[in-house]
Amino acid sequence: MEAVVFLFSLLDCCALIFLSVYFDLRFIMVPSGNMGVFDPTEIHNRGQLKSHMKEAMIKLGFYLLCFFMYLYSMILALIDD
């Protein structure tokens, strides 16, 4: 069981490193005239809105997966005691 928890942790760490680099690059690549990644004046552009919604759903799925992996790991740790 410890191997399963270790693999979950390793997978999660790799995914979190990848996501943090991706978010940093998105923040750095914002054009100088924009207010941020989600510019309020351009958010209702149909193409951008679809891509932002798609990205938000992917993030939600990833964070839900991480939550349940952490929950499973916690339950395993409590049962082993």
N, CA, C and O atoms as a Maestro MAE file, in Angstrom:
{
 s_m_m2io_version
 :::
 2.0.0
}

f_m_ct {
 s_m_title
 :::
 protein
 m_atom[324] {
  # First column is atom index #
  i_m_mmod_type
  r_m_x_coord
  r_m_y_coord
  r_m_z_coord
  i_m_residue_number
  s_m_chain_name
  s_m_pdb_residue_name
  s_m_pdb_atom_name
  i_m_atomic_number
  :::
  1 25 0.811 -1.201 0.000 1 A "MET " " N  " 7
  2 3 0.000 0.000 0.000 1 A "MET " " CA " 6
  3 2 0.851 1.261 0.000 1 A "MET " " C  " 6
  4 15 0.464 2.276 -0.579 1 A "MET " " O  " 8
  5 25 2.006 1.200 0.646 2 A "GLU " " N  " 7
  6 3 2.865 2.378 0.692 2 A "GLU " " CA " 6
  7 2 3.374 2.738 -0.691 2 A "GLU " " C  " 6
  8 15 3.617 3.910 -0.982 2 A "GLU " " O  " 8
  9 25 3.537 1.731 -1.551 3 A "ALA " " N  " 7
  10 3 3.991 2.000 -2.916 3 A "ALA " " CA " 6
  11 2 2.931 2.771 -3.694 3 A "ALA " " C  " 6
  12 15 3.254 3.651 -4.493 3 A "ALA " " O  " 8
  13 25 1.665 2.435 -3.456 4 A "VAL " " N  " 7
  14 3 0.571 3.140 -4.134 4 A "VAL " " CA " 6
  15 2 0.534 4.593 -3.695 4 A "VAL " " C  " 6
  16 15 0.376 5.488 -4.525 4 A "VAL " " O  " 8
  17 25 0.677 4.834 -2.413 5 A "VAL " " N  " 7
  18 3 0.672 6.201 -1.891 5 A "VAL " " CA " 6
  19 2 1.871 6.969 -2.432 5 A "VAL " " C  " 6
  20 15 1.754 8.143 -2.784 5 A "VAL " " O  " 8
  21 25 3.025 6.308 -2.499 6 A "PHE " " N  " 7
  22 3 4.216 6.957 -3.039 6 A "PHE " " CA " 6
  23 2 4.020 7.330 -4.503 6 A "PHE " " C  " 6
  24 15 4.398 8.426 -4.918 6 A "PHE " " O  " 8
  25 25 3.431 6.426 -5.292 7 A "LEU " " N  " 7
  26 3 3.188 6.730 -6.703 7 A "LEU " " CA " 6
  27 2 2.198 7.879 -6.858 7 A "LEU " " C  " 6
  28 15 2.376 8.736 -7.723 7 A "LEU " " O  " 8
  29 25 1.148 7.905 -6.019 8 A "PHE " " N  " 7
  30 3 0.210 9.029 -6.043 8 A "PHE " " CA " 6
  31 2 0.932 10.333 -5.749 8 A "PHE " " C  " 6
  32 15 0.704 11.338 -6.423 8 A "PHE " " O  " 8
  33 25 1.795 10.321 -4.754 9 A "SER " " N  " 7
  34 3 2.523 11.534 -4.376 9 A "SER " " CA " 6
  35 2 3.467 11.981 -5.481 9 A "SER " " C  " 6
  36 15 3.558 13.172 -5.780 9 A "SER " " O  " 8
  37 25 4.163 11.041 -6.082 10 A "LEU " " N  " 7
  38 3 5.094 11.364 -7.153 10 A "LEU " " CA " 6
  39 2 4.362 11.922 -8.366 10 A "LEU " " C  " 6
  40 15 4.800 12.904 -8.964 10 A "LEU " " O  " 8
  41 25 3.258 11.301 -8.725 11 A "LEU " " N  " 7
  42 3 2.456 11.774 -9.850 11 A "LEU " " CA " 6
  43 2 1.911 13.166 -9.578 11 A "LEU " " C  " 6
  44 15 1.911 14.027 -10.458 11 A "LEU " " O  " 8
  45 25 1.456 13.377 -8.376 12 A "ASP " " N  " 7
  46 3 0.898 14.673 -8.013 12 A "ASP " " CA " 6
  47 2 1.966 15.761 -8.018 12 A "ASP " " C  " 6
  48 15 1.712 16.875 -8.478 12 A "ASP " " O  " 8
  49 25 3.146 15.453 -7.515 13 A "CYS " " N  " 7
  50 3 4.238 16.442 -7.509 13 A "CYS " " CA " 6
  51 2 4.636 16.824 -8.929 13 A "CYS " " C  " 6
  52 15 4.857 18.000 -9.219 13 A "CYS " " O  " 8
  53 25 4.727 15.842 -9.807 14 A "CYS " " N  " 7
  54 3 5.080 16.137 -11.202 14 A "CYS " " CA " 6
  55 2 4.016 17.005 -11.861 14 A "CYS " " C  " 6
  56 15 4.343 17.954 -12.574 14 A "CYS " " O  " 8
  57 25 2.755 16.690 -11.629 15 A "ALA " " N  " 7
  58 3 1.676 17.475 -12.218 15 A "ALA " " CA " 6
  59 2 1.651 18.888 -11.658 15 A "ALA " " C  " 6
  60 15 1.410 19.841 -12.400 15 A "ALA " " O  " 8
  61 25 1.895 19.038 -10.369 16 A "LEU " " N  " 7
  62 3 1.888 20.376 -9.772 16 A "LEU " " CA " 6
  63 2 3.060 21.221 -10.263 16 A "LEU " " C  " 6
  64 15 2.911 22.428 -10.451 16 A "LEU " " O  " 8
  65 25 4.206 20.611 -10.471 17 A "ILE " " N  " 7
  66 3 5.348 21.354 -11.027 17 A "ILE " " CA " 6
  67 2 5.030 21.809 -12.444 17 A "ILE " " C  " 6
  68 15 5.291 22.957 -12.803 17 A "ILE " " O  " 8
  69 25 4.466 20.912 -13.249 18 A "PHE " " N  " 7
  70 3 4.086 21.272 -14.616 18 A "PHE " " CA " 6
  71 2 3.071 22.412 -14.619 18 A "PHE " " C  " 6
  72 15 3.209 23.362 -15.389 18 A "PHE " " O  " 8
  73 25 2.057 22.325 -13.767 19 A "LEU " " N  " 7
  74 3 1.037 23.371 -13.735 19 A "LEU " " CA " 6
  75 2 1.582 24.700 -13.240 19 A "LEU " " C  " 6
  76 15 1.188 25.749 -13.750 19 A "LEU " " O  " 8
  77 25 2.466 24.683 -12.271 20 A "SER " " N  " 7
  78 3 3.018 25.948 -11.784 20 A "SER " " CA " 6
  79 2 3.871 26.619 -12.855 20 A "SER " " C  " 6
  80 15 3.836 27.843 -12.987 20 A "SER " " O  " 8
  81 25 4.635 25.844 -13.621 21 A "VAL " " N  " 7
  82 3 5.413 26.419 -14.725 21 A "VAL " " CA " 6
  83 2 4.473 26.973 -15.791 21 A "VAL " " C  " 6
  84 15 4.720 28.052 -16.331 21 A "VAL " " O  " 8
  85 25 3.399 26.249 -16.100 22 A "TYR " " N  " 7
  86 3 2.427 26.705 -17.094 22 A "TYR " " CA " 6
  87 2 1.764 28.014 -16.657 22 A "TYR " " C  " 6
  88 15 1.629 28.935 -17.463 22 A "TYR " " O  " 8
  89 25 1.350 28.104 -15.390 23 A "PHE " " N  " 7
  90 3 0.706 29.327 -14.909 23 A "PHE " " CA " 6
  91 2 1.679 30.500 -14.899 23 A "PHE " " C  " 6
  92 15 1.301 31.625 -15.226 23 A "PHE " " O  " 8
  93 25 2.928 30.241 -14.527 24 A "ASP " " N  " 7
  94 3 3.932 31.308 -14.544 24 A "ASP " " CA " 6
  95 2 4.162 31.818 -15.961 24 A "ASP " " C  " 6
  96 15 4.251 33.026 -16.180 24 A "ASP " " O  " 8
  97 25 4.259 30.905 -16.922 25 A "LEU " " N  " 7
  98 3 4.451 31.326 -18.308 25 A "LEU " " CA " 6
  99 2 3.253 32.105 -18.830 25 A "LEU " " C  " 6
  100 15 3.421 33.084 -19.558 25 A "LEU " " O  " 8
  101 25 2.051 31.685 -18.470 26 A "ARG " " N  " 7
  102 3 0.862 32.436 -18.902 26 A "ARG " " CA " 6
  103 2 0.868 33.830 -18.318 26 A "ARG " " C  " 6
  104 15 0.490 34.784 -18.998 26 A "ARG " " O  " 8
  105 25 1.287 33.969 -17.075 27 A "PHE " " N  " 7
  106 3 1.327 35.280 -16.432 27 A "PHE " " CA " 6
  107 2 2.404 36.165 -17.053 27 A "PHE " " C  " 6
  108 15 2.196 37.365 -17.233 27 A "PHE " " O  " 8
  109 25 3.556 35.576 -17.382 28 A "ILE " " N  " 7
  110 3 4.655 36.341 -17.968 28 A "ILE " " CA " 6
  111 2 4.320 36.791 -19.387 28 A "ILE " " C  " 6
  112 15 4.734 37.876 -19.797 28 A "ILE " " O  " 8
  113 25 3.582 35.982 -20.144 29 A "MET " " N  " 7
  114 3 3.299 36.278 -21.544 29 A "MET " " CA " 6
  115 2 2.112 37.221 -21.757 29 A "MET " " C  " 6
  116 15 1.685 37.405 -22.896 29 A "MET " " O  " 8
  117 25 1.575 37.813 -20.712 30 A "VAL " " N  " 7
  118 3 0.470 38.764 -20.862 30 A "VAL " " CA " 6
  119 2 1.002 40.009 -21.562 30 A "VAL " " C  " 6
  120 15 2.023 40.558 -21.148 30 A "VAL " " O  " 8
  121 25 0.316 40.470 -22.631 31 A "PRO " " N  " 7
  122 3 0.763 41.691 -23.305 31 A "PRO " " CA " 6
  123 2 0.779 42.876 -22.343 31 A "PRO " " C  " 6
  124 15 0.021 42.911 -21.374 31 A "PRO " " O  " 8
  125 25 1.643 43.836 -22.617 32 A "SER " " N  " 7
  126 3 1.860 44.941 -21.678 32 A "SER " " CA " 6
  127 2 0.627 45.821 -21.495 32 A "SER " " C  " 6
  128 15 0.500 46.453 -20.446 32 A "SER " " O  " 8
  129 25 -0.281 45.894 -22.458 33 A "GLY " " N  " 7
  130 3 -1.460 46.743 -22.321 33 A "GLY " " CA " 6
  131 2 -2.615 46.086 -21.583 33 A "GLY " " C  " 6
  132 15 -3.550 46.775 -21.176 33 A "GLY " " O  " 8
  133 25 -2.574 44.780 -21.402 34 A "ASN " " N  " 7
  134 3 -3.672 44.067 -20.744 34 A "ASN " " CA " 6
  135 2 -3.547 44.154 -19.231 34 A "ASN " " C  " 6
  136 15 -2.461 44.353 -18.686 34 A "ASN " " O  " 8
  137 25 -4.695 43.996 -18.563 35 A "MET " " N  " 7
  138 3 -4.709 44.061 -17.102 35 A "MET " " CA " 6
  139 2 -4.251 42.757 -16.467 35 A "MET " " C  " 6
  140 15 -3.786 42.753 -15.327 35 A "MET " " O  " 8
  141 25 -4.376 41.669 -17.180 36 A "GLY " " N  " 7
  142 3 -3.991 40.374 -16.639 36 A "GLY " " CA " 6
  143 2 -4.312 39.277 -17.627 36 A "GLY " " C  " 6
  144 15 -4.598 39.548 -18.793 36 A "GLY " " O  " 8
  145 25 -4.266 38.041 -17.167 37 A "VAL " " N  " 7
  146 3 -4.545 36.904 -18.040 37 A "VAL " " CA " 6
  147 2 -5.994 36.945 -18.509 37 A "VAL " " C  " 6
  148 15 -6.274 36.709 -19.684 37 A "VAL " " O  " 8
  149 25 -6.908 37.242 -17.601 38 A "PHE " " N  " 7
  150 3 -8.323 37.343 -17.935 38 A "PHE " " CA " 6
  151 2 -8.693 38.818 -17.987 38 A "PHE " " C  " 6
  152 15 -9.199 39.368 -17.009 38 A "PHE " " O  " 8
  153 25 -8.444 39.457 -19.119 39 A "ASP " " N  " 7
  154 3 -8.710 40.883 -19.277 39 A "ASP " " CA " 6
  155 2 -10.220 41.111 -19.282 39 A "ASP " " C  " 6
  156 15 -10.907 40.550 -20.136 39 A "ASP " " O  " 8
  157 25 -10.762 41.911 -18.363 40 A "PRO " " N  " 7
  158 3 -12.211 42.084 -18.270 40 A "PRO " " CA " 6
  159 2 -12.833 42.717 -19.507 40 A "PRO " " C  " 6
  160 15 -14.016 42.503 -19.773 40 A "PRO " " O  " 8
  161 25 -12.070 43.488 -20.265 41 A "THR " " N  " 7
  162 3 -12.645 44.126 -21.455 41 A "THR " " CA " 6
  163 2 -12.751 43.164 -22.624 41 A "THR " " C  " 6
  164 15 -13.517 43.416 -23.554 41 A "THR " " O  " 8
  165 25 -12.004 42.068 -22.602 42 A "GLU " " N  " 7
  166 3 -12.014 41.118 -23.714 42 A "GLU " " CA " 6
  167 2 -12.572 39.752 -23.329 42 A "GLU " " C  " 6
  168 15 -12.560 38.834 -24.149 42 A "GLU " " O  " 8
  169 25 -13.051 39.598 -22.121 43 A "ILE " " N  " 7
  170 3 -13.476 38.277 -21.656 43 A "ILE " " CA " 6
  171 2 -14.723 37.787 -22.390 43 A "ILE " " C  " 6
  172 15 -14.940 36.580 -22.494 43 A "ILE " " O  " 8
  173 25 -15.540 38.703 -22.896 44 A "HIS " " N  " 7
  174 3 -16.777 38.287 -23.563 44 A "HIS " " CA " 6
  175 2 -16.581 38.000 -25.041 44 A "HIS " " C  " 6
  176 15 -17.551 37.723 -25.747 44 A "HIS " " O  " 8
  177 25 -15.367 38.060 -25.516 45 A "ASN " " N  " 7
  178 3 -15.067 37.619 -26.868 45 A "ASN " " CA " 6
  179 2 -15.333 36.114 -26.921 45 A "ASN " " C  " 6
  180 15 -14.797 35.359 -26.110 45 A "ASN " " O  " 8
  181 25 -16.160 35.679 -27.878 46 A "ARG " " N  " 7
  182 3 -16.638 34.293 -27.880 46 A "ARG " " CA " 6
  183 2 -15.499 33.268 -27.900 46 A "ARG " " C  " 6
  184 15 -15.556 32.272 -27.180 46 A "ARG " " O  " 8
  185 25 -14.484 33.498 -28.703 47 A "GLY " " N  " 7
  186 3 -13.378 32.541 -28.779 47 A "GLY " " CA " 6
  187 2 -12.611 32.454 -27.476 47 A "GLY " " C  " 6
  188 15 -12.236 31.364 -27.043 47 A "GLY " " O  " 8
  189 25 -12.375 33.596 -26.848 48 A "GLN " " N  " 7
  190 3 -11.644 33.591 -25.588 48 A "GLN " " CA " 6
  191 2 -12.480 32.997 -24.467 48 A "GLN " " C  " 6
  192 15 -11.958 32.290 -23.605 48 A "GLN " " O  " 8
  193 25 -13.769 33.280 -24.478 49 A "LEU " " N  " 7
  194 3 -14.638 32.756 -23.431 49 A "LEU " " CA " 6
  195 2 -14.674 31.231 -23.467 49 A "LEU " " C  " 6
  196 15 -14.634 30.580 -22.423 49 A "LEU " " O  " 8
  197 25 -14.750 30.660 -24.679 50 A "LYS " " N  " 7
  198 3 -14.759 29.200 -24.795 50 A "LYS " " CA " 6
  199 2 -13.442 28.598 -24.299 50 A "LYS " " C  " 6
  200 15 -13.438 27.585 -23.599 50 A "LYS " " O  " 8
  201 25 -12.341 29.223 -24.664 51 A "SER " " N  " 7
  202 3 -11.050 28.666 -24.238 51 A "SER " " CA " 6
  203 2 -10.860 28.814 -22.729 51 A "SER " " C  " 6
  204 15 -10.292 27.927 -22.091 51 A "SER " " O  " 8
  205 25 -11.328 29.927 -22.151 52 A "HIS " " N  " 7
  206 3 -11.209 30.103 -20.704 52 A "HIS " " CA " 6
  207 2 -12.101 29.114 -19.950 52 A "HIS " " C  " 6
  208 15 -11.708 28.601 -18.902 52 A "HIS " " O  " 8
  209 25 -13.288 28.848 -20.474 53 A "MET " " N  " 7
  210 3 -14.173 27.862 -19.837 53 A "MET " " CA " 6
  211 2 -13.565 26.458 -19.917 53 A "MET " " C  " 6
  212 15 -13.623 25.693 -18.954 53 A "MET " " O  " 8
  213 25 -12.988 26.130 -21.062 54 A "LYS " " N  " 7
  214 3 -12.351 24.821 -21.220 54 A "LYS " " CA " 6
  215 2 -11.191 24.672 -20.235 54 A "LYS " " C  " 6
  216 15 -11.041 23.631 -19.596 54 A "LYS " " O  " 8
  217 25 -10.381 25.711 -20.120 55 A "GLU " " N  " 7
  218 3 -9.259 25.676 -19.186 55 A "GLU " " CA " 6
  219 2 -9.743 25.559 -17.746 55 A "GLU " " C  " 6
  220 15 -9.149 24.835 -16.947 55 A "GLU " " O  " 8
  221 25 -10.822 26.267 -17.412 56 A "ALA " " N  " 7
  222 3 -11.362 26.210 -16.051 56 A "ALA " " CA " 6
  223 2 -11.877 24.804 -15.725 56 A "ALA " " C  " 6
  224 15 -11.697 24.330 -14.603 56 A "ALA " " O  " 8
  225 25 -12.510 24.136 -16.685 57 A "MET " " N  " 7
  226 3 -13.009 22.782 -16.448 57 A "MET " " CA " 6
  227 2 -11.857 21.788 -16.288 57 A "MET " " C  " 6
  228 15 -11.946 20.861 -15.483 57 A "MET " " O  " 8
  229 25 -10.789 21.973 -17.042 58 A "ILE " " N  " 7
  230 3 -9.621 21.098 -16.901 58 A "ILE " " CA " 6
  231 2 -8.993 21.287 -15.523 58 A "ILE " " C  " 6
  232 15 -8.621 20.313 -14.870 58 A "ILE " " O  " 8
  233 25 -8.876 22.541 -15.080 59 A "LYS " " N  " 7
  234 3 -8.330 22.814 -13.744 59 A "LYS " " CA " 6
  235 2 -9.213 22.200 -12.661 59 A "LYS " " C  " 6
  236 15 -8.711 21.606 -11.707 59 A "LYS " " O  " 8
  237 25 -10.536 22.345 -12.811 60 A "LEU " " N  " 7
  238 3 -11.458 21.779 -11.835 60 A "LEU " " CA " 6
  239 2 -11.304 20.266 -11.754 60 A "LEU " " C  " 6
  240 15 -11.262 19.703 -10.660 60 A "LEU " " O  " 8
  241 25 -11.219 19.605 -12.909 61 A "GLY " " N  " 7
  242 3 -11.026 18.160 -12.925 61 A "GLY " " CA " 6
  243 2 -9.726 17.744 -12.260 61 A "GLY " " C  " 6
  244 15 -9.692 16.765 -11.515 61 A "GLY " " O  " 8
  245 25 -8.659 18.482 -12.525 62 A "PHE " " N  " 7
  246 3 -7.367 18.163 -11.917 62 A "PHE " " CA " 6
  247 2 -7.421 18.326 -10.408 62 A "PHE " " C  " 6
  248 15 -6.939 17.461 -9.677 62 A "PHE " " O  " 8
  249 25 -8.001 19.424 -9.930 63 A "TYR " " N  " 7
  250 3 -8.046 19.657 -8.489 63 A "TYR " " CA " 6
  251 2 -8.973 18.666 -7.783 63 A "TYR " " C  " 6
  252 15 -8.706 18.284 -6.644 63 A "TYR " " O  " 8
  253 25 -10.049 18.246 -8.436 64 A "LEU " " N  " 7
  254 3 -10.904 17.205 -7.849 64 A "LEU " " CA " 6
  255 2 -10.155 15.874 -7.766 64 A "LEU " " C  " 6
  256 15 -10.254 15.159 -6.768 64 A "LEU " " O  " 8
  257 25 -9.415 15.553 -8.808 65 A "LEU " " N  " 7
  258 3 -8.623 14.325 -8.798 65 A "LEU " " CA " 6
  259 2 -7.589 14.359 -7.680 65 A "LEU " " C  " 6
  260 15 -7.407 13.370 -6.970 65 A "LEU " " O  " 8
  261 25 -6.912 15.495 -7.521 66 A "CYS " " N  " 7
  262 3 -5.928 15.632 -6.434 66 A "CYS " " CA " 6
  263 2 -6.599 15.501 -5.072 66 A "CYS " " C  " 6
  264 15 -6.062 14.859 -4.170 66 A "CYS " " O  " 8
  265 25 -7.773 16.110 -4.923 67 A "PHE " " N  " 7
  266 3 -8.475 16.034 -3.646 67 A "PHE " " CA " 6
  267 2 -8.782 14.589 -3.280 67 A "PHE " " C  " 6
  268 15 -8.544 14.175 -2.145 67 A "PHE " " O  " 8
  269 25 -9.306 13.819 -4.226 68 A "PHE " " N  " 7
  270 3 -9.661 12.443 -3.913 68 A "PHE " " CA " 6
  271 2 -8.425 11.564 -3.725 68 A "PHE " " C  " 6
  272 15 -8.468 10.600 -2.961 68 A "PHE " " O  " 8
  273 25 -7.326 11.883 -4.411 69 A "MET " " N  " 7
  274 3 -6.088 11.144 -4.155 69 A "MET " " CA " 6
  275 2 -5.584 11.420 -2.749 69 A "MET " " C  " 6
  276 15 -5.152 10.499 -2.056 69 A "MET " " O  " 8
  277 25 -5.633 12.684 -2.313 70 A "TYR " " N  " 7
  278 3 -5.219 13.020 -0.949 70 A "TYR " " CA " 6
  279 2 -6.145 12.375 0.079 70 A "TYR " " C  " 6
  280 15 -5.686 11.898 1.117 70 A "TYR " " O  " 8
  281 25 -7.429 12.360 -0.204 71 A "LEU " " N  " 7
  282 3 -8.387 11.743 0.706 71 A "LEU " " CA " 6
  283 2 -8.113 10.246 0.835 71 A "LEU " " C  " 6
  284 15 -8.132 9.704 1.939 71 A "LEU " " O  " 8
  285 25 -7.862 9.582 -0.284 72 A "TYR " " N  " 7
  286 3 -7.546 8.157 -0.276 72 A "TYR " " CA " 6
  287 2 -6.264 7.895 0.518 72 A "TYR " " C  " 6
  288 15 -6.194 6.950 1.303 72 A "TYR " " O  " 8
  289 25 -5.257 8.738 0.306 73 A "SER " " N  " 7
  290 3 -3.996 8.577 1.039 73 A "SER " " CA " 6
  291 2 -4.192 8.772 2.535 73 A "SER " " C  " 6
  292 15 -3.601 8.053 3.341 73 A "SER " " O  " 8
  293 25 -5.019 9.743 2.908 74 A "MET " " N  " 7
  294 3 -5.272 9.987 4.327 74 A "MET " " CA " 6
  295 2 -6.005 8.810 4.961 74 A "MET " " C  " 6
  296 15 -5.681 8.404 6.077 74 A "MET " " O  " 8
  297 25 -6.988 8.265 4.256 75 A "ILE " " N  " 7
  298 3 -7.733 7.121 4.784 75 A "ILE " " CA " 6
  299 2 -6.806 5.916 4.941 75 A "ILE " " C  " 6
  300 15 -6.884 5.199 5.938 75 A "ILE " " O  " 8
  301 25 -5.928 5.692 3.956 76 A "LEU " " N  " 7
  302 3 -4.969 4.586 4.079 76 A "LEU " " CA " 6
  303 2 -4.044 4.782 5.271 76 A "LEU " " C  " 6
  304 15 -3.745 3.828 5.989 76 A "LEU " " O  " 8
  305 25 -3.592 6.005 5.483 77 A "ALA " " N  " 7
  306 3 -2.702 6.275 6.617 77 A "ALA " " CA " 6
  307 2 -3.424 6.069 7.941 77 A "ALA " " C  " 6
  308 15 -2.823 5.577 8.897 77 A "ALA " " O  " 8
  309 25 -4.692 6.432 8.016 78 A "LEU " " N  " 7
  310 3 -5.450 6.253 9.254 78 A "LEU " " CA " 6
  311 2 -5.752 4.786 9.524 78 A "LEU " " C  " 6
  312 15 -5.762 4.356 10.678 78 A "LEU " " O  " 8
  313 25 -5.998 4.016 8.472 79 A "ILE " " N  " 7
  314 3 -6.308 2.598 8.643 79 A "ILE " " CA " 6
  315 2 -5.061 1.820 9.068 79 A "ILE " " C  " 6
  316 15 -5.155 0.889 9.867 79 A "ILE " " O  " 8
  317 25 -3.901 2.196 8.540 80 A "ASP " " N  " 7
  318 3 -2.657 1.481 8.863 80 A "ASP " " CA " 6
  319 2 -2.265 1.618 10.325 80 A "ASP " " C  " 6
  320 15 -1.542 0.767 10.842 80 A "ASP " " O  " 8
  321 25 -2.713 2.650 10.998 81 A "ASP " " N  " 7
  322 3 -2.334 2.853 12.410 81 A "ASP " " CA " 6
  323 2 -3.036 1.915 13.294 81 A "ASP " " C  " 6
  324 15 -2.838 1.945 14.509 81 A "ASP " " O  " 8
  :::
 }
 m_bond[323] {
  # First column is bond index #
  i_m_from
  i_m_to
  i_m_order
  :::
  1 1 2 1
  2 2 3 1
  3 3 4 2
  4 3 5 1
  5 5 6 1
  6 6 7 1
  7 7 8 2
  8 7 9 1
  9 9 10 1
  10 10 11 1
  11 11 12 2
  12 11 13 1
  13 13 14 1
  14 14 15 1
  15 15 16 2
  16 15 17 1
  17 17 18 1
  18 18 19 1
  19 19 20 2
  20 19 21 1
  21 21 22 1
  22 22 23 1
  23 23 24 2
  24 23 25 1
  25 25 26 1
  26 26 27 1
  27 27 28 2
  28 27 29 1
  29 29 30 1
  30 30 31 1
  31 31 32 2
  32 31 33 1
  33 33 34 1
  34 34 35 1
  35 35 36 2
  36 35 37 1
  37 37 38 1
  38 38 39 1
  39 39 40 2
  40 39 41 1
  41 41 42 1
  42 42 43 1
  43 43 44 2
  44 43 45 1
  45 45 46 1
  46 46 47 1
  47 47 48 2
  48 47 49 1
  49 49 50 1
  50 50 51 1
  51 51 52 2
  52 51 53 1
  53 53 54 1
  54 54 55 1
  55 55 56 2
  56 55 57 1
  57 57 58 1
  58 58 59 1
  59 59 60 2
  60 59 61 1
  61 61 62 1
  62 62 63 1
  63 63 64 2
  64 63 65 1
  65 65 66 1
  66 66 67 1
  67 67 68 2
  68 67 69 1
  69 69 70 1
  70 70 71 1
  71 71 72 2
  72 71 73 1
  73 73 74 1
  74 74 75 1
  75 75 76 2
  76 75 77 1
  77 77 78 1
  78 78 79 1
  79 79 80 2
  80 79 81 1
  81 81 82 1
  82 82 83 1
  83 83 84 2
  84 83 85 1
  85 85 86 1
  86 86 87 1
  87 87 88 2
  88 87 89 1
  89 89 90 1
  90 90 91 1
  91 91 92 2
  92 91 93 1
  93 93 94 1
  94 94 95 1
  95 95 96 2
  96 95 97 1
  97 97 98 1
  98 98 99 1
  99 99 100 2
  100 99 101 1
  101 101 102 1
  102 102 103 1
  103 103 104 2
  104 103 105 1
  105 105 106 1
  106 106 107 1
  107 107 108 2
  108 107 109 1
  109 109 110 1
  110 110 111 1
  111 111 112 2
  112 111 113 1
  113 113 114 1
  114 114 115 1
  115 115 116 2
  116 115 117 1
  117 117 118 1
  118 118 119 1
  119 119 120 2
  120 119 121 1
  121 121 122 1
  122 122 123 1
  123 123 124 2
  124 123 125 1
  125 125 126 1
  126 126 127 1
  127 127 128 2
  128 127 129 1
  129 129 130 1
  130 130 131 1
  131 131 132 2
  132 131 133 1
  133 133 134 1
  134 134 135 1
  135 135 136 2
  136 135 137 1
  137 137 138 1
  138 138 139 1
  139 139 140 2
  140 139 141 1
  141 141 142 1
  142 142 143 1
  143 143 144 2
  144 143 145 1
  145 145 146 1
  146 146 147 1
  147 147 148 2
  148 147 149 1
  149 149 150 1
  150 150 151 1
  151 151 152 2
  152 151 153 1
  153 153 154 1
  154 154 155 1
  155 155 156 2
  156 155 157 1
  157 157 158 1
  158 158 159 1
  159 159 160 2
  160 159 161 1
  161 161 162 1
  162 162 163 1
  163 163 164 2
  164 163 165 1
  165 165 166 1
  166 166 167 1
  167 167 168 2
  168 167 169 1
  169 169 170 1
  170 170 171 1
  171 171 172 2
  172 171 173 1
  173 173 174 1
  174 174 175 1
  175 175 176 2
  176 175 177 1
  177 177 178 1
  178 178 179 1
  179 179 180 2
  180 179 181 1
  181 181 182 1
  182 182 183 1
  183 183 184 2
  184 183 185 1
  185 185 186 1
  186 186 187 1
  187 187 188 2
  188 187 189 1
  189 189 190 1
  190 190 191 1
  191 191 192 2
  192 191 193 1
  193 193 194 1
  194 194 195 1
  195 195 196 2
  196 195 197 1
  197 197 198 1
  198 198 199 1
  199 199 200 2
  200 199 201 1
  201 201 202 1
  202 202 203 1
  203 203 204 2
  204 203 205 1
  205 205 206 1
  206 206 207 1
  207 207 208 2
  208 207 209 1
  209 209 210 1
  210 210 211 1
  211 211 212 2
  212 211 213 1
  213 213 214 1
  214 214 215 1
  215 215 216 2
  216 215 217 1
  217 217 218 1
  218 218 219 1
  219 219 220 2
  220 219 221 1
  221 221 222 1
  222 222 223 1
  223 223 224 2
  224 223 225 1
  225 225 226 1
  226 226 227 1
  227 227 228 2
  228 227 229 1
  229 229 230 1
  230 230 231 1
  231 231 232 2
  232 231 233 1
  233 233 234 1
  234 234 235 1
  235 235 236 2
  236 235 237 1
  237 237 238 1
  238 238 239 1
  239 239 240 2
  240 239 241 1
  241 241 242 1
  242 242 243 1
  243 243 244 2
  244 243 245 1
  245 245 246 1
  246 246 247 1
  247 247 248 2
  248 247 249 1
  249 249 250 1
  250 250 251 1
  251 251 252 2
  252 251 253 1
  253 253 254 1
  254 254 255 1
  255 255 256 2
  256 255 257 1
  257 257 258 1
  258 258 259 1
  259 259 260 2
  260 259 261 1
  261 261 262 1
  262 262 263 1
  263 263 264 2
  264 263 265 1
  265 265 266 1
  266 266 267 1
  267 267 268 2
  268 267 269 1
  269 269 270 1
  270 270 271 1
  271 271 272 2
  272 271 273 1
  273 273 274 1
  274 274 275 1
  275 275 276 2
  276 275 277 1
  277 277 278 1
  278 278 279 1
  279 279 280 2
  280 279 281 1
  281 281 282 1
  282 282 283 1
  283 283 284 2
  284 283 285 1
  285 285 286 1
  286 286 287 1
  287 287 288 2
  288 287 289 1
  289 289 290 1
  290 290 291 1
  291 291 292 2
  292 291 293 1
  293 293 294 1
  294 294 295 1
  295 295 296 2
  296 295 297 1
  297 297 298 1
  298 298 299 1
  299 299 300 2
  300 299 301 1
  301 301 302 1
  302 302 303 1
  303 303 304 2
  304 303 305 1
  305 305 306 1
  306 306 307 1
  307 307 308 2
  308 307 309 1
  309 309 310 1
  310 310 311 1
  311 311 312 2
  312 311 313 1
  313 313 314 1
  314 314 315 1
  315 315 316 2
  316 315 317 1
  317 317 318 1
  318 318 319 1
  319 319 320 2
  320 319 321 1
  321 321 322 1
  322 322 323 1
  323 323 324 2
  :::
 }
}
